[in-house]
Short mmCIF file of C-alpha atoms in Angstrom, two decimals:
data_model
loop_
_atom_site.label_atom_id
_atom_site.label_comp_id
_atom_site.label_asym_id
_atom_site.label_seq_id
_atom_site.Cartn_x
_atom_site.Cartn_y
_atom_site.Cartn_z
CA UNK T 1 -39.61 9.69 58.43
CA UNK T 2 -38.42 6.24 59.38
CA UNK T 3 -40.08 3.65 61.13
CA UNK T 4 -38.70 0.70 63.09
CA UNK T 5 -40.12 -2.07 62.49
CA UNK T 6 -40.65 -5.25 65.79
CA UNK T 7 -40.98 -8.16 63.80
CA UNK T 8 -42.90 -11.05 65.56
CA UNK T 9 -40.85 -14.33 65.66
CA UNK T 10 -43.07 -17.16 64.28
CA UNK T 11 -41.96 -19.36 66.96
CA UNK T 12 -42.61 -16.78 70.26
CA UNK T 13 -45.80 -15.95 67.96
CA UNK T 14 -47.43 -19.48 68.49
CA UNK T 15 -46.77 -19.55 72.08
CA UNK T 16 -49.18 -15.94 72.14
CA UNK T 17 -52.82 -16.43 72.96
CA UNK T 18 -55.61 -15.75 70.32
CA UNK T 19 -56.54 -11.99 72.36
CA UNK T 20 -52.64 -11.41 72.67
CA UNK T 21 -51.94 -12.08 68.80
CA UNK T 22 -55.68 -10.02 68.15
CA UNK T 23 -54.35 -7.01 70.09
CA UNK T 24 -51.14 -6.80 68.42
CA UNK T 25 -53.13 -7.24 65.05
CA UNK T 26 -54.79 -3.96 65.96
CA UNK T 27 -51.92 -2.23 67.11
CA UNK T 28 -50.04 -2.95 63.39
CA UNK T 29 -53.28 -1.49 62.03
CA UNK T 30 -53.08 1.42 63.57
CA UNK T 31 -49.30 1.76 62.49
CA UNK T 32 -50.51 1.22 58.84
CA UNK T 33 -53.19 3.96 59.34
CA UNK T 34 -50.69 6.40 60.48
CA UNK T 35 -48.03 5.46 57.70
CA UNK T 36 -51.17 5.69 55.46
CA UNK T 37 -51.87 9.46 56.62
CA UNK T 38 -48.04 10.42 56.41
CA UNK T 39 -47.84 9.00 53.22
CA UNK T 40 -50.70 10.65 51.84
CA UNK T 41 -49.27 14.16 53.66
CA UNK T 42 -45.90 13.03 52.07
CA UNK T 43 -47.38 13.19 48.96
CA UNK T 44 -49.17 16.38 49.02
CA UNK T 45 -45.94 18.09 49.97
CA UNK T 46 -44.40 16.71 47.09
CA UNK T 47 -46.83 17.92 44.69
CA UNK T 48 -46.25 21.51 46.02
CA UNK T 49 -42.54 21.00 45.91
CA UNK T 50 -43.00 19.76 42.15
CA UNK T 51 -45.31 23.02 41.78
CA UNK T 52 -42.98 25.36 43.48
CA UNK T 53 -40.14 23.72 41.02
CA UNK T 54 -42.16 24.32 37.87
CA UNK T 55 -42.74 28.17 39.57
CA UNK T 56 -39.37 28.35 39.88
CA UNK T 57 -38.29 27.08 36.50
CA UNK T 58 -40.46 29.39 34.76
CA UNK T 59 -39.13 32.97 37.19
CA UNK T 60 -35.93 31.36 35.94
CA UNK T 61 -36.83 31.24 32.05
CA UNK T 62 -38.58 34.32 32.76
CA UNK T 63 -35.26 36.11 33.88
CA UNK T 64 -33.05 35.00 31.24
CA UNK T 65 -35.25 36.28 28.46
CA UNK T 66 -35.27 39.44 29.81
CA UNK T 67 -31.67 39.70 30.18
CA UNK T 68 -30.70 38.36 27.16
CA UNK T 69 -33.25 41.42 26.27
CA UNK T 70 -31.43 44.31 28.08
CA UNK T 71 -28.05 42.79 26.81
CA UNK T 72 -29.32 43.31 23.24
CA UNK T 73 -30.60 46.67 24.65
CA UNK T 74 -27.33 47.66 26.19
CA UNK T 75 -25.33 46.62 22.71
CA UNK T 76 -27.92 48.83 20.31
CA UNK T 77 -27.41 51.83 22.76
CA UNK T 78 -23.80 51.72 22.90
CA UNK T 79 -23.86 51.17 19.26
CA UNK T 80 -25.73 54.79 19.08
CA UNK T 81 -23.36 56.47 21.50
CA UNK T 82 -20.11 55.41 18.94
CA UNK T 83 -23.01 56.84 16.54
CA UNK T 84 -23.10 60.10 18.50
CA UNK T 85 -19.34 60.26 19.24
CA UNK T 86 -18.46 60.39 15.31
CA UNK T 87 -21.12 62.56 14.73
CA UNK T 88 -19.39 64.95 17.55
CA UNK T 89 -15.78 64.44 15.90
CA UNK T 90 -17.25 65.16 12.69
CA UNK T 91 -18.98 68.46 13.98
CA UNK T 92 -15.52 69.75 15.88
CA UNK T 93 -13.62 69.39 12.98
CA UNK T 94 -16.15 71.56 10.98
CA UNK T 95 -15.94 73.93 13.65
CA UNK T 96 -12.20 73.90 13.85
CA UNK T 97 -12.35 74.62 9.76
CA UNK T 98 -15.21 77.57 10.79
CA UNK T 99 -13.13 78.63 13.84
CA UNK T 100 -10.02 78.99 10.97
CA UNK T 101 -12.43 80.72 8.29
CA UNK T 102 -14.48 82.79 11.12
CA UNK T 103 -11.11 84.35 12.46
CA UNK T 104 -9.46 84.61 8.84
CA UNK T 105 -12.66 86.86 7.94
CA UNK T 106 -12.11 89.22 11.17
CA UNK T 107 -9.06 89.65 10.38
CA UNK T 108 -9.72 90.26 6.46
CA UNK T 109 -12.56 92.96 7.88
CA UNK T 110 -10.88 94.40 10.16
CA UNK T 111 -7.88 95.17 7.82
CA UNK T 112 -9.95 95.93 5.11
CA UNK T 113 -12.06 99.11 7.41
CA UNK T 114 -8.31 100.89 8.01
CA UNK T 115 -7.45 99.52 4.23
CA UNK T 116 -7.73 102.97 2.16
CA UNK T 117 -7.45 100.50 -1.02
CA UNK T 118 -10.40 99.06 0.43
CA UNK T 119 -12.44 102.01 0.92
CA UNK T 120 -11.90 103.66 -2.54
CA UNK T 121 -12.65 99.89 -3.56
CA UNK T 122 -16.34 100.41 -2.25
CA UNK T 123 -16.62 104.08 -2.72
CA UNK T 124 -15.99 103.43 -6.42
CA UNK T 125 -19.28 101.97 -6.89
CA UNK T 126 -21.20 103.66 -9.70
CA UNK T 127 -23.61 104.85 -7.58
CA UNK T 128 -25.19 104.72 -3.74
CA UNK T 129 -26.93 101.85 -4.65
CA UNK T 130 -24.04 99.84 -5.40
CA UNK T 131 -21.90 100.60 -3.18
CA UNK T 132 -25.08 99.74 -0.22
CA UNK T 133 -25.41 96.22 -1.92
CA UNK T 134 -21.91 95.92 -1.71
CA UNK T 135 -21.77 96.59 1.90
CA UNK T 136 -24.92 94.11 2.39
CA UNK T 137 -23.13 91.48 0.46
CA UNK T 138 -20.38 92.04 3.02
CA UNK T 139 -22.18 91.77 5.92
CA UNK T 140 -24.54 88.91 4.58
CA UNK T 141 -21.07 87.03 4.29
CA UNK T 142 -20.03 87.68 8.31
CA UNK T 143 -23.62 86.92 9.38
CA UNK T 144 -24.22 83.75 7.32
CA UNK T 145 -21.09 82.51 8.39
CA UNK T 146 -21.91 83.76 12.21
CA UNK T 147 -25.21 81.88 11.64
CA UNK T 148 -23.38 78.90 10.81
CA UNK T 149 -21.38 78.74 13.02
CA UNK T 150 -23.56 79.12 15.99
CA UNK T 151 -25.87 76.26 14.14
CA UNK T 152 -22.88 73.92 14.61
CA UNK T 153 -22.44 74.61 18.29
CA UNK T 154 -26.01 74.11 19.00
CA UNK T 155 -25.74 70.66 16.88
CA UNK T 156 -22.98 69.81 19.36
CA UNK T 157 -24.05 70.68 22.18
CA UNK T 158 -27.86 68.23 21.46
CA UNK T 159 -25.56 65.51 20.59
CA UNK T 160 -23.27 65.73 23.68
CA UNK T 161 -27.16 65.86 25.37
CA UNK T 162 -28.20 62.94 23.32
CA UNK T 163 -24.47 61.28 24.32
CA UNK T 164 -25.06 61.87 28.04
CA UNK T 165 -28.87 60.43 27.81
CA UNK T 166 -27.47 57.09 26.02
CA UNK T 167 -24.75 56.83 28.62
CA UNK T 168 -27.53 57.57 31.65
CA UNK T 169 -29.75 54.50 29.79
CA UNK T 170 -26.75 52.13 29.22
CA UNK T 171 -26.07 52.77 33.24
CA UNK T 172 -29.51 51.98 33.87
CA UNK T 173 -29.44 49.02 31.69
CA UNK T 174 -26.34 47.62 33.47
CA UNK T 175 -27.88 48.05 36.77
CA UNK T 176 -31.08 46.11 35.80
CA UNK T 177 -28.96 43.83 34.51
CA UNK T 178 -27.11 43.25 37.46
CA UNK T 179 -30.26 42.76 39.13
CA UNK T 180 -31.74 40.56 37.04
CA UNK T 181 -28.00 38.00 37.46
CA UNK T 182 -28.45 38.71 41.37
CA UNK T 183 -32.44 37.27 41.05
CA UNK T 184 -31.29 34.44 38.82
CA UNK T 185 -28.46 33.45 41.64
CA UNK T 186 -30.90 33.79 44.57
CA UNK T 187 -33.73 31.49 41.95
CA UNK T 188 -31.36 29.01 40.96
CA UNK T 189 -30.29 28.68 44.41
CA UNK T 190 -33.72 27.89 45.35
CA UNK T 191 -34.09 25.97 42.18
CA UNK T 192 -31.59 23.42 44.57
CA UNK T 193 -32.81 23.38 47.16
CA UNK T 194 -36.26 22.71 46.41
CA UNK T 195 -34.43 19.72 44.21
CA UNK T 196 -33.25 18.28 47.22
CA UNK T 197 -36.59 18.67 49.37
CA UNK T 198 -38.37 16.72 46.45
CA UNK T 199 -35.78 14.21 46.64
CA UNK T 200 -35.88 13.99 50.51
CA UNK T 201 -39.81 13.45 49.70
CA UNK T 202 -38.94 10.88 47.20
CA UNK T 203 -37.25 8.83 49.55
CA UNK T 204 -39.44 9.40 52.78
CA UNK T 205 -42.53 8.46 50.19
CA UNK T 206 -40.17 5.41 49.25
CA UNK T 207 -39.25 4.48 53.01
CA UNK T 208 -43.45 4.74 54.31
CA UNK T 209 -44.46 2.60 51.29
CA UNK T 210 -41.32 -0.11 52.65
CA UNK T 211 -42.59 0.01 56.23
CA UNK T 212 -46.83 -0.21 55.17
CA UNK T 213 -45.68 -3.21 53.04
CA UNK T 214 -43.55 -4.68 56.28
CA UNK T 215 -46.79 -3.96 58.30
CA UNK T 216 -49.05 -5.44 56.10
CA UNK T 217 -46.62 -9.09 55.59
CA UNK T 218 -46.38 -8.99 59.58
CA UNK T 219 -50.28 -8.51 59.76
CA UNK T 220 -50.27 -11.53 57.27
CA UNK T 221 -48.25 -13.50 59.88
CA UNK T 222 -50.40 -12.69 62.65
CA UNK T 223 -53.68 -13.48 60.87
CA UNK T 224 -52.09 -17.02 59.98
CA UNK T 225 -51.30 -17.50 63.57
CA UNK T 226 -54.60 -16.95 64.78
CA UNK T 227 -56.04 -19.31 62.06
CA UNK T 228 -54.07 -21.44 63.43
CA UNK T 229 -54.97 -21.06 66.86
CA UNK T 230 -58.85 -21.08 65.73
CA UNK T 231 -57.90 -24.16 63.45
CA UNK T 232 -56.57 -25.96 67.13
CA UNK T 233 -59.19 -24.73 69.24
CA UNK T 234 -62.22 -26.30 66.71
CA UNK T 235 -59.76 -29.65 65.99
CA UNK T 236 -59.66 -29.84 70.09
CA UNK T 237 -63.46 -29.61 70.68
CA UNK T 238 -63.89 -31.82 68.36
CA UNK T 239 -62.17 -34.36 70.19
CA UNK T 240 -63.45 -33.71 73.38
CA UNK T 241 -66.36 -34.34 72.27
#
């Protein structure tokens, strides 16, 4: 806020009467009131735009910790999903070697139950015992490998899970993250602005304290002149008298 200032000439001042020069006295101290009251207004507003700066600086620190936080997060999860996706290439090509050795023994078995070679082979056990174990050892073989097999597609299938939960949290990472940079835009935007309100305070604060120090020199002036004027007024009495 700006105020204009009506200097009083010293020379038009004189020629004023001692009520004249006293009324415009009061009016100038009413001027410096008001300035007084803005300036102490000014003031307050400043200290809550300094507060809402230090606010804002510290949503602002606040925000970059955490995402320098979820970019650390976001780099240790997609470190476990490369994890996961050698864990999965591992695992398919131990079921492409069981897939080989799975189909290989299907084929052996079923050659082997039309093989007459293969027959005598376990009817020439010495005895019924024998020739039972023999046929458990057999099918021990096909189920252990069956059992393996099916353990290895149930490993794959948790870690394509597991892959599929570390991509879901990555995404969700990301879009905090992108939340986060869209707060810290909109703060330090606000960060500026509130910069240049406390610098339009500054200088308002600056400009009242210029015009209550103009008042106060013109009050000075005034007072002298009616000094003066009392200084006359006693010095012609006197020689009336």
């Amino acid at each position: 806020m700006m105020f204009v200032l009506f200097g009083t000439s010293p020379v038009l001042a004189q020629k004023k009467s001692k009520e004249a020069l006293e009324k415009e006295k009061l009016e100038i101290q009413s001027k410096i009131v008001e300035a007084e009251k803005i300036l102490s207004e000014t003031q307050s507003q400043q200290q809550v735009s300094i507060g809402e700066l230090n606010a804002l600086n510290n949503l602002i620190e606040i925000n970059k910790r955490y995402s320098t936080n979820l970019d650390n997060e976001i780099q240790l999860i997609r470190k476990d999903i490369s994890s996961v996706k050698n864990r999965i290439t591992d695992l398919n090509q131990n079921l492409d070697t069981l897939r080989e050795a799975y189909a290989e023994m299907l084929y052996v078995t079923q050659k082997t139950v039309n093989d007459q070679e293969q027959i005598i082979f376990l009817f020439s056990a010495d005895n019924y015992n024998q020739l039972t174990l023999r046929i458990k050892y057999l099918e021990m073989i096909r189920e252990a490998r069956k059992a393996q097999y099916q353990k290895i597609i149930r490993a794959k299938v948790n870690l394509e899970k597991e892959e599929l939960t570390l991509k879901e949290k990555t995404e969700e990472k990301r879009f905090s993250l992108n939340n986060i940079n869209r707060e810290k835009s909109r703060l330090d935007s606000l960060n500026d602005e509130q910069w240049i309100v406390a610098s339009l305070l500054v200088e308002k604060e600056k400009d009242i304290r210029q015009n209550i120090e103009d008042y106060q020199k013109q009050q000075e002036k005034i007072n002298k002149l009616i000094e003066d004027i009392i200084r006359e007024e006693i010095a012609r009495k006197k020689r009336l008298e």
